[in-house]
Amino acid sequence: MQQTILVTGGAGYIGSHTCVCLLEAGYQVIVVDNFSNSNIIAPERVQQITGKTFTVHPVDICDRKTLAAVFAEHDIDAVIHFAGFKAVGESIEQPLNYYHNNIYGTITLCEVMAEAGVKTMIFSSSATVYGMNDNVPFKESAPTSATNPYGHTKLFIEQILQDVCIADPEWTVTLLRYFNPVGAHHSGLIGEDPNGVPNNLMPFISQVAVGRLKKLKIFGNDYPTPDGTGVRDYIHVIDLADGHVKALESTGKQKGVAIYNLGTGHGISVLDVVTTFEKINGIPIPYKIVPRRPGDIASSFADPKKAKNILQWIAKKTLEDMVRDAWNWQQKNPNGYA
Ligand code: NAD
Ligand code: UD1
C-alpha cells in the first residue's frame, strides 16, 4: 500500500529535494512548513518536476493545535523532520529563538505524533555534532560535542529522540547526520535560496558567479590540509534526498534508534571547489584569502560505510555534478525564488 509521509520543513532546501525523491519513489507526501525560511513556490516547482500533487499546510510545528489537526486530517505513516533554524552565527545571536524553534518544535511534534499513534521519524541531524574533533573520517561512534547553540539543538534533539525510543519501544527513529549538502535538482527549478548574504561556501560562489557578490573570501589558507584551505565532505542534495528514501525503506527492519552519516567520504578543499566551479562552468571566481572563520575546523568528512552496508545507500554524484547543478539553478533563478 502507498505510504503517506509528513515532511516538516518540506518547502526548504533539502526538504523540497526530498519531496521530489519521495514522490518519484511512489510515496504520498504532505508538507508542513511555516515558510520562515522558504517560499511557497518551492513545493509548486516540486509538483511541476514530478507531475504529482500534494497538500502543503502553512503550519508552525510549535503550534500544537494546528499541527494535531494535520495529523487528524491525514493517515500518516512516518515523519521526515527537517523543520528548524540552521544558521550558526544567528544561533549565537538568538539562542532562545533557536532553542525554542528547534527543540520545543521537535518536542511538540513528538507529542502530537505519539497522540496520533505515528511513531516513525527520520530526523535531520548534522556533522556539526562531531564538534571541533579533527579525527577524520568521522564514524557514527565518534564522540559528539557542540560549540554553538545551533549545534547544541542538534545534540539535544538527538538525545531527546533516543530517550523517547527507550521509553516507548514502538518508536523507530533514524538520525541522519548530513555533511555539506550542495547543488540542486538538475532541472534548475528548485535549489538553495539563502536569506541575505550566504554563510555557506557553494551559494556564496554561485552568487559571485551571477554577479550578486563581488569576491569570495576564503577563510584561511594555513590549515594542516593539502592546500591549506578547509576540507569538507560536499554531498549533492539529490544524493542526500535519496538517503532519506533509503532510510525510510529501512525503518521496517529497524528497532529503536539508528544513526547514519550521509556523506561521500571524500574531503574536498575550498580551492578544489572554486577551481572545479570555474572549470566546469567557465566562469572565473575572484577570491581573496582572509583570516580563518572562528569555529571552523580544518577537515570534516564522513565514514559513510554504515549507510552503505545497512541502507544500501551511497552518494553517486561527483563534485562536477554539484558545481554544474548549483550554477544551473543560480543562473535560471538569479534572485532565488523571489
Ligand atoms: P531550510 O531552512 O531551507 O529548510 C528548513 C525549513 O523548515 C524551511 O522551509 C523553514 O521555513 C521551515 N521551518 C523552520 N522552522 C519551522 C517551524 N517552526 N515550523 C514549520 N516550518 C519551519 O534548511 P535546509 O538546508 O533544508 O535544512 C533542513 C534541515 O537539515 C534543518 O533541520 C537543518 O538544520 C538540517 N541540516 C542542514 C544542513 C545544510 O547544510 N543545509 C546541514 C546539516 C543539517
Ligand atoms: C557550516 C556550519 C555548520 C553547518 C553547515 C551547514 C559553521 C562554523 N559551521 O559548516 O555548523 O552544519 O554550515 O549549514 O558555520 N568558506 C569560505 N568562504 C565562505 C564560506 C565558507 O572560505 O564564504 C569555507 C569554510 O571556512 C569551510 C568551507 O568553506 O572550510 C565550507 O564552509 P560552509 O559551507 O560554511 O560549511 P561548514 O563550515 O562545513
CSV table of N, CA, C and O and ligand atoms in Angstrom, one decimal, residues 86-89 125-129 147-148 150-151 154 178-182 192 198-205 215-220 223 229-234 268-270 273 288 290 292-298 300, ligand 2:
chain,number,residue,atom,x,y,z
A,86,LYS,N,18.8,27.0,11.0
A,86,LYS,CA,20.1,26.4,10.8
A,86,LYS,C,21.3,27.3,10.6
A,86,LYS,O,22.4,26.8,10.2
A,87,ALA,N,21.2,28.6,10.9
A,87,ALA,CA,22.4,29.4,10.7
A,87,ALA,C,23.2,29.6,12.0
A,87,ALA,O,22.7,30.1,13.0
A,88,VAL,N,24.4,29.1,12.0
A,88,VAL,CA,25.3,29.1,13.2
A,88,VAL,C,25.4,30.5,13.8
A,88,VAL,O,25.2,30.6,15.0
A,89,GLY,N,25.8,31.5,13.0
A,89,GLY,CA,26.0,32.8,13.5
A,89,GLY,C,24.8,33.4,14.2
A,89,GLY,O,24.8,33.9,15.3
A,125,SER,N,19.9,15.5,11.4
A,125,SER,CA,21.0,15.9,12.2
A,125,SER,C,22.1,16.4,11.3
A,125,SER,O,21.9,16.6,10.1
A,126,SER,N,23.2,16.7,11.9
A,126,SER,CA,24.3,17.3,11.2
A,126,SER,C,25.7,16.8,11.6
A,126,SER,O,25.8,16.5,12.8
A,127,ALA,N,26.6,16.9,10.7
A,127,ALA,CA,28.0,16.6,11.1
A,127,ALA,C,28.6,17.6,12.1
A,127,ALA,O,29.6,17.3,12.7
A,128,THR,N,27.8,18.7,12.3
A,128,THR,CA,28.2,19.6,13.4
A,128,THR,C,28.3,18.9,14.7
A,128,THR,O,29.0,19.4,15.6
A,129,VAL,N,27.6,17.8,14.9
A,129,VAL,CA,27.7,17.1,16.2
A,129,VAL,C,29.0,16.5,16.5
A,129,VAL,O,29.3,16.1,17.6
A,147,THR,N,29.6,23.6,19.7
A,147,THR,CA,30.3,24.8,20.0
A,147,THR,C,29.4,26.0,19.9
A,147,THR,O,29.9,27.1,20.1
A,148,ASN,N,28.2,25.8,19.5
A,148,ASN,CA,27.3,26.9,19.3
A,148,ASN,C,25.8,26.5,19.5
A,148,ASN,O,25.6,25.2,19.5
A,150,TYR,N,23.2,26.4,17.7
A,150,TYR,CA,22.6,25.5,16.6
A,150,TYR,C,23.1,24.1,16.8
A,150,TYR,O,22.3,23.1,16.8
A,151,GLY,N,24.4,23.9,17.0
A,151,GLY,CA,24.9,22.5,17.2
A,151,GLY,C,24.3,21.9,18.5
A,151,GLY,O,24.0,20.7,18.5
A,154,LYS,N,21.0,20.3,17.8
A,154,LYS,CA,21.1,19.0,17.1
A,154,LYS,C,21.4,17.9,18.1
A,154,LYS,O,20.8,16.9,18.1
A,178,TYR,N,24.0,14.9,8.3
A,178,TYR,CA,24.4,15.3,6.9
A,178,TYR,C,25.8,16.0,7.0
A,178,TYR,O,26.0,16.7,7.9
A,179,PHE,N,26.5,15.8,5.9
A,179,PHE,CA,27.8,16.5,5.8
A,179,PHE,C,27.4,17.9,5.1
A,179,PHE,O,26.6,18.6,5.6
A,180,ASN,N,28.0,18.2,4.0
A,180,ASN,CA,27.8,19.6,3.4
A,180,ASN,C,26.9,19.5,2.1
A,180,ASN,O,27.5,19.3,1.0
A,181,PRO,N,25.6,19.6,2.3
A,181,PRO,CA,24.7,19.5,1.1
A,181,PRO,C,24.9,20.7,0.2
A,181,PRO,O,24.9,21.8,0.6
A,182,VAL,N,25.1,20.4,-1.1
A,182,VAL,CA,25.2,21.5,-2.1
A,182,VAL,C,24.5,21.0,-3.4
A,182,VAL,O,24.1,19.9,-3.5
A,192,GLU,N,19.0,26.0,-3.6
A,192,GLU,CA,19.2,26.7,-2.3
A,192,GLU,C,19.0,28.2,-2.5
A,192,GLU,O,19.6,28.7,-3.4
A,198,PRO,N,25.0,34.7,1.8
A,198,PRO,CA,25.1,33.3,2.2
A,198,PRO,C,26.3,33.1,3.2
A,198,PRO,O,27.3,33.7,3.0
A,199,ASN,N,26.1,32.2,4.1
A,199,ASN,CA,27.1,31.9,5.1
A,199,ASN,C,27.9,30.7,4.5
A,199,ASN,O,29.1,30.5,4.8
A,200,ASN,N,27.3,29.9,3.7
A,200,ASN,CA,27.9,28.7,3.2
A,200,ASN,C,28.6,28.9,1.9
A,200,ASN,O,28.3,29.8,1.1
A,201,LEU,N,29.6,28.0,1.6
A,201,LEU,CA,30.5,28.2,0.5
A,201,LEU,C,29.9,28.2,-0.9
A,201,LEU,O,30.0,29.1,-1.7
A,202,MET,N,29.1,27.1,-1.2
A,202,MET,CA,28.6,27.0,-2.5
A,202,MET,C,27.7,28.1,-2.9
A,202,MET,O,27.8,28.7,-4.0
A,203,PRO,N,26.7,28.4,-2.1
A,203,PRO,CA,25.8,29.6,-2.5
A,203,PRO,C,26.6,30.9,-2.7
A,203,PRO,O,26.2,31.7,-3.5
A,204,PHE,N,27.6,31.1,-1.9
A,204,PHE,CA,28.4,32.3,-2.0
A,204,PHE,C,29.1,32.3,-3.3
A,204,PHE,O,29.0,33.3,-4.1
A,205,ILE,N,29.7,31.2,-3.7
A,205,ILE,CA,30.4,31.1,-5.0
A,205,ILE,C,29.4,31.4,-6.2
A,205,ILE,O,29.7,32.1,-7.1
A,215,LYS,N,33.3,39.2,-4.6
A,215,LYS,CA,34.5,38.4,-4.4
A,215,LYS,C,34.3,37.4,-3.3
A,215,LYS,O,33.7,37.7,-2.3
A,216,LEU,N,34.8,36.2,-3.5
A,216,LEU,CA,34.7,35.2,-2.4
A,216,LEU,C,35.8,35.5,-1.4
A,216,LEU,O,36.9,35.8,-1.8
A,217,LYS,N,35.5,35.4,-0.1
A,217,LYS,CA,36.5,35.4,0.9
A,217,LYS,C,36.8,34.0,1.3
A,217,LYS,O,35.9,33.3,1.8
A,218,ILE,N,38.1,33.5,1.1
A,218,ILE,CA,38.4,32.2,1.6
A,218,ILE,C,39.0,32.3,3.0
A,218,ILE,O,39.9,33.0,3.2
A,219,PHE,N,38.3,31.6,3.9
A,219,PHE,CA,38.6,31.8,5.3
A,219,PHE,C,39.8,30.9,5.7
A,219,PHE,O,39.6,29.8,6.3
A,220,GLY,N,41.0,31.4,5.4
A,220,GLY,CA,42.2,30.8,5.9
A,220,GLY,C,42.8,29.8,4.9
A,220,GLY,O,42.1,29.1,4.2
A,223,TYR,N,45.6,26.0,7.1
A,223,TYR,CA,45.2,24.8,7.8
A,223,TYR,C,46.1,23.7,7.5
A,223,TYR,O,46.7,23.7,6.4
A,229,THR,N,43.6,25.2,2.7
A,229,THR,CA,42.2,25.7,2.9
A,229,THR,C,41.4,24.5,3.5
A,229,THR,O,41.8,23.4,3.5
A,230,GLY,N,40.2,24.9,4.1
A,230,GLY,CA,39.4,23.9,4.8
A,230,GLY,C,38.9,22.8,3.9
A,230,GLY,O,38.6,23.0,2.8
A,231,VAL,N,38.8,21.6,4.5
A,231,VAL,CA,38.4,20.4,3.8
A,231,VAL,C,37.0,20.0,4.3
A,231,VAL,O,36.8,19.9,5.5
A,232,ARG,N,36.1,19.8,3.4
A,232,ARG,CA,34.7,19.3,3.8
A,232,ARG,C,34.3,18.2,2.9
A,232,ARG,O,34.8,18.0,1.8
A,233,ASP,N,33.2,17.6,3.3
A,233,ASP,CA,32.6,16.5,2.5
A,233,ASP,C,31.3,17.0,1.8
A,233,ASP,O,30.2,17.0,2.4
A,234,TYR,N,31.5,17.5,0.6
A,234,TYR,CA,30.3,18.1,-0.1
A,234,TYR,C,29.5,17.0,-0.7
A,234,TYR,O,30.1,16.1,-1.3
A,268,ILE,N,37.2,17.5,0.3
A,268,ILE,CA,37.4,18.4,-0.8
A,268,ILE,C,37.8,19.8,-0.2
A,268,ILE,O,37.1,20.3,0.7
A,269,SER,N,38.8,20.5,-0.7
A,269,SER,CA,39.2,21.7,-0.1
A,269,SER,C,38.4,22.9,-0.8
A,269,SER,O,37.8,22.7,-1.8
A,270,VAL,N,38.5,24.1,-0.1
A,270,VAL,CA,37.8,25.2,-0.7
A,270,VAL,C,38.3,25.5,-2.1
A,270,VAL,O,37.5,25.8,-3.0
A,273,VAL,N,36.9,23.3,-4.7
A,273,VAL,CA,35.5,23.7,-5.1
A,273,VAL,C,35.6,24.9,-6.1
A,273,VAL,O,34.9,24.9,-7.1
A,288,LYS,N,39.8,36.3,-2.4
A,288,LYS,CA,40.9,36.7,-1.6
A,288,LYS,C,41.0,35.9,-0.3
A,288,LYS,O,39.9,35.4,0.2
A,290,VAL,N,41.4,35.5,3.5
A,290,VAL,CA,41.2,36.3,4.7
A,290,VAL,C,41.4,35.4,5.9
A,290,VAL,O,41.6,34.1,5.7
A,292,ARG,N,41.0,32.9,9.2
A,292,ARG,CA,40.1,31.8,9.5
A,292,ARG,C,38.8,32.3,10.1
A,292,ARG,O,38.8,33.3,10.8
A,293,ARG,N,37.7,31.6,9.8
A,293,ARG,CA,36.4,31.9,10.5
A,293,ARG,C,36.4,31.3,11.8
A,293,ARG,O,36.6,30.0,11.9
A,294,PRO,N,36.1,32.0,12.9
A,294,PRO,CA,36.1,31.4,14.2
A,294,PRO,C,35.1,30.2,14.2
A,294,PRO,O,34.0,30.3,13.6
A,295,GLY,N,35.5,29.1,14.9
A,295,GLY,CA,34.6,27.9,15.0
A,295,GLY,C,34.8,26.9,13.8
A,295,GLY,O,34.3,25.8,13.9
A,296,ASP,N,35.6,27.3,12.8
A,296,ASP,CA,35.8,26.3,11.7
A,296,ASP,C,36.9,25.3,12.1
A,296,ASP,O,37.9,25.7,12.8
A,297,ILE,N,36.7,24.1,11.6
A,297,ILE,CA,37.8,23.1,11.8
A,297,ILE,C,38.5,22.9,10.4
A,297,ILE,O,38.0,23.3,9.4
A,298,ALA,N,39.7,22.3,10.5
A,298,ALA,CA,40.5,22.1,9.3
A,298,ALA,C,39.8,21.1,8.3
A,298,ALA,O,39.5,21.4,7.2
A,300,SER,N,36.6,18.0,7.8
A,300,SER,CA,35.5,17.2,8.2
A,300,SER,C,35.0,16.4,7.0
A,300,SER,O,34.7,16.9,6.0
B,2,UD1,C1,28.7,25.3,8.3
B,2,UD1,C2,28.4,25.4,9.8
B,2,UD1,C3,27.9,24.0,10.3
B,2,UD1,C4,26.6,23.8,9.5
B,2,UD1,C5,26.9,23.8,8.0
B,2,UD1,C6,25.6,23.6,7.2
B,2,UD1,C7,30.0,27.0,10.8
B,2,UD1,C8,31.2,27.1,11.6
B,2,UD1,N1,29.7,25.7,10.5
B,2,UD1,O1,29.6,24.2,8.1
B,2,UD1,O2,27.6,24.0,11.6
B,2,UD1,O3,26.1,22.5,9.8
B,2,UD1,O4,27.5,25.0,7.7
B,2,UD1,O5,24.8,24.7,7.3
B,2,UD1,O6,29.4,27.9,10.4
B,2,UD1,N2,34.2,29.1,3.4
B,2,UD1,C9,35.0,30.1,2.9
B,2,UD1,N3,34.3,31.3,2.5
B,2,UD1,C10,32.9,31.4,2.6
B,2,UD1,C11,32.2,30.3,3.2
B,2,UD1,C12,32.9,29.2,3.6
B,2,UD1,O7,36.2,30.0,2.7
B,2,UD1,O8,32.4,32.5,2.3
B,2,UD1,C13,34.9,27.8,3.8
B,2,UD1,C14,34.8,27.5,5.3
B,2,UD1,O9,35.8,28.0,6.0
B,2,UD1,C15,34.8,25.9,5.2
B,2,UD1,C16,34.2,25.6,3.9
B,2,UD1,O10,34.3,26.8,3.1
B,2,UD1,O11,36.2,25.5,5.2
B,2,UD1,C17,32.7,25.2,4.0
B,2,UD1,O12,32.0,26.2,4.7
B,2,UD1,P1,30.4,26.1,4.9
B,2,UD1,O13,29.8,25.9,3.6
B,2,UD1,O14,30.1,27.3,5.7
B,2,UD1,O15,30.2,24.8,5.7
B,2,UD1,P2,30.8,24.3,7.1
B,2,UD1,O16,31.7,25.3,7.7
B,2,UD1,O17,31.3,23.0,7.0
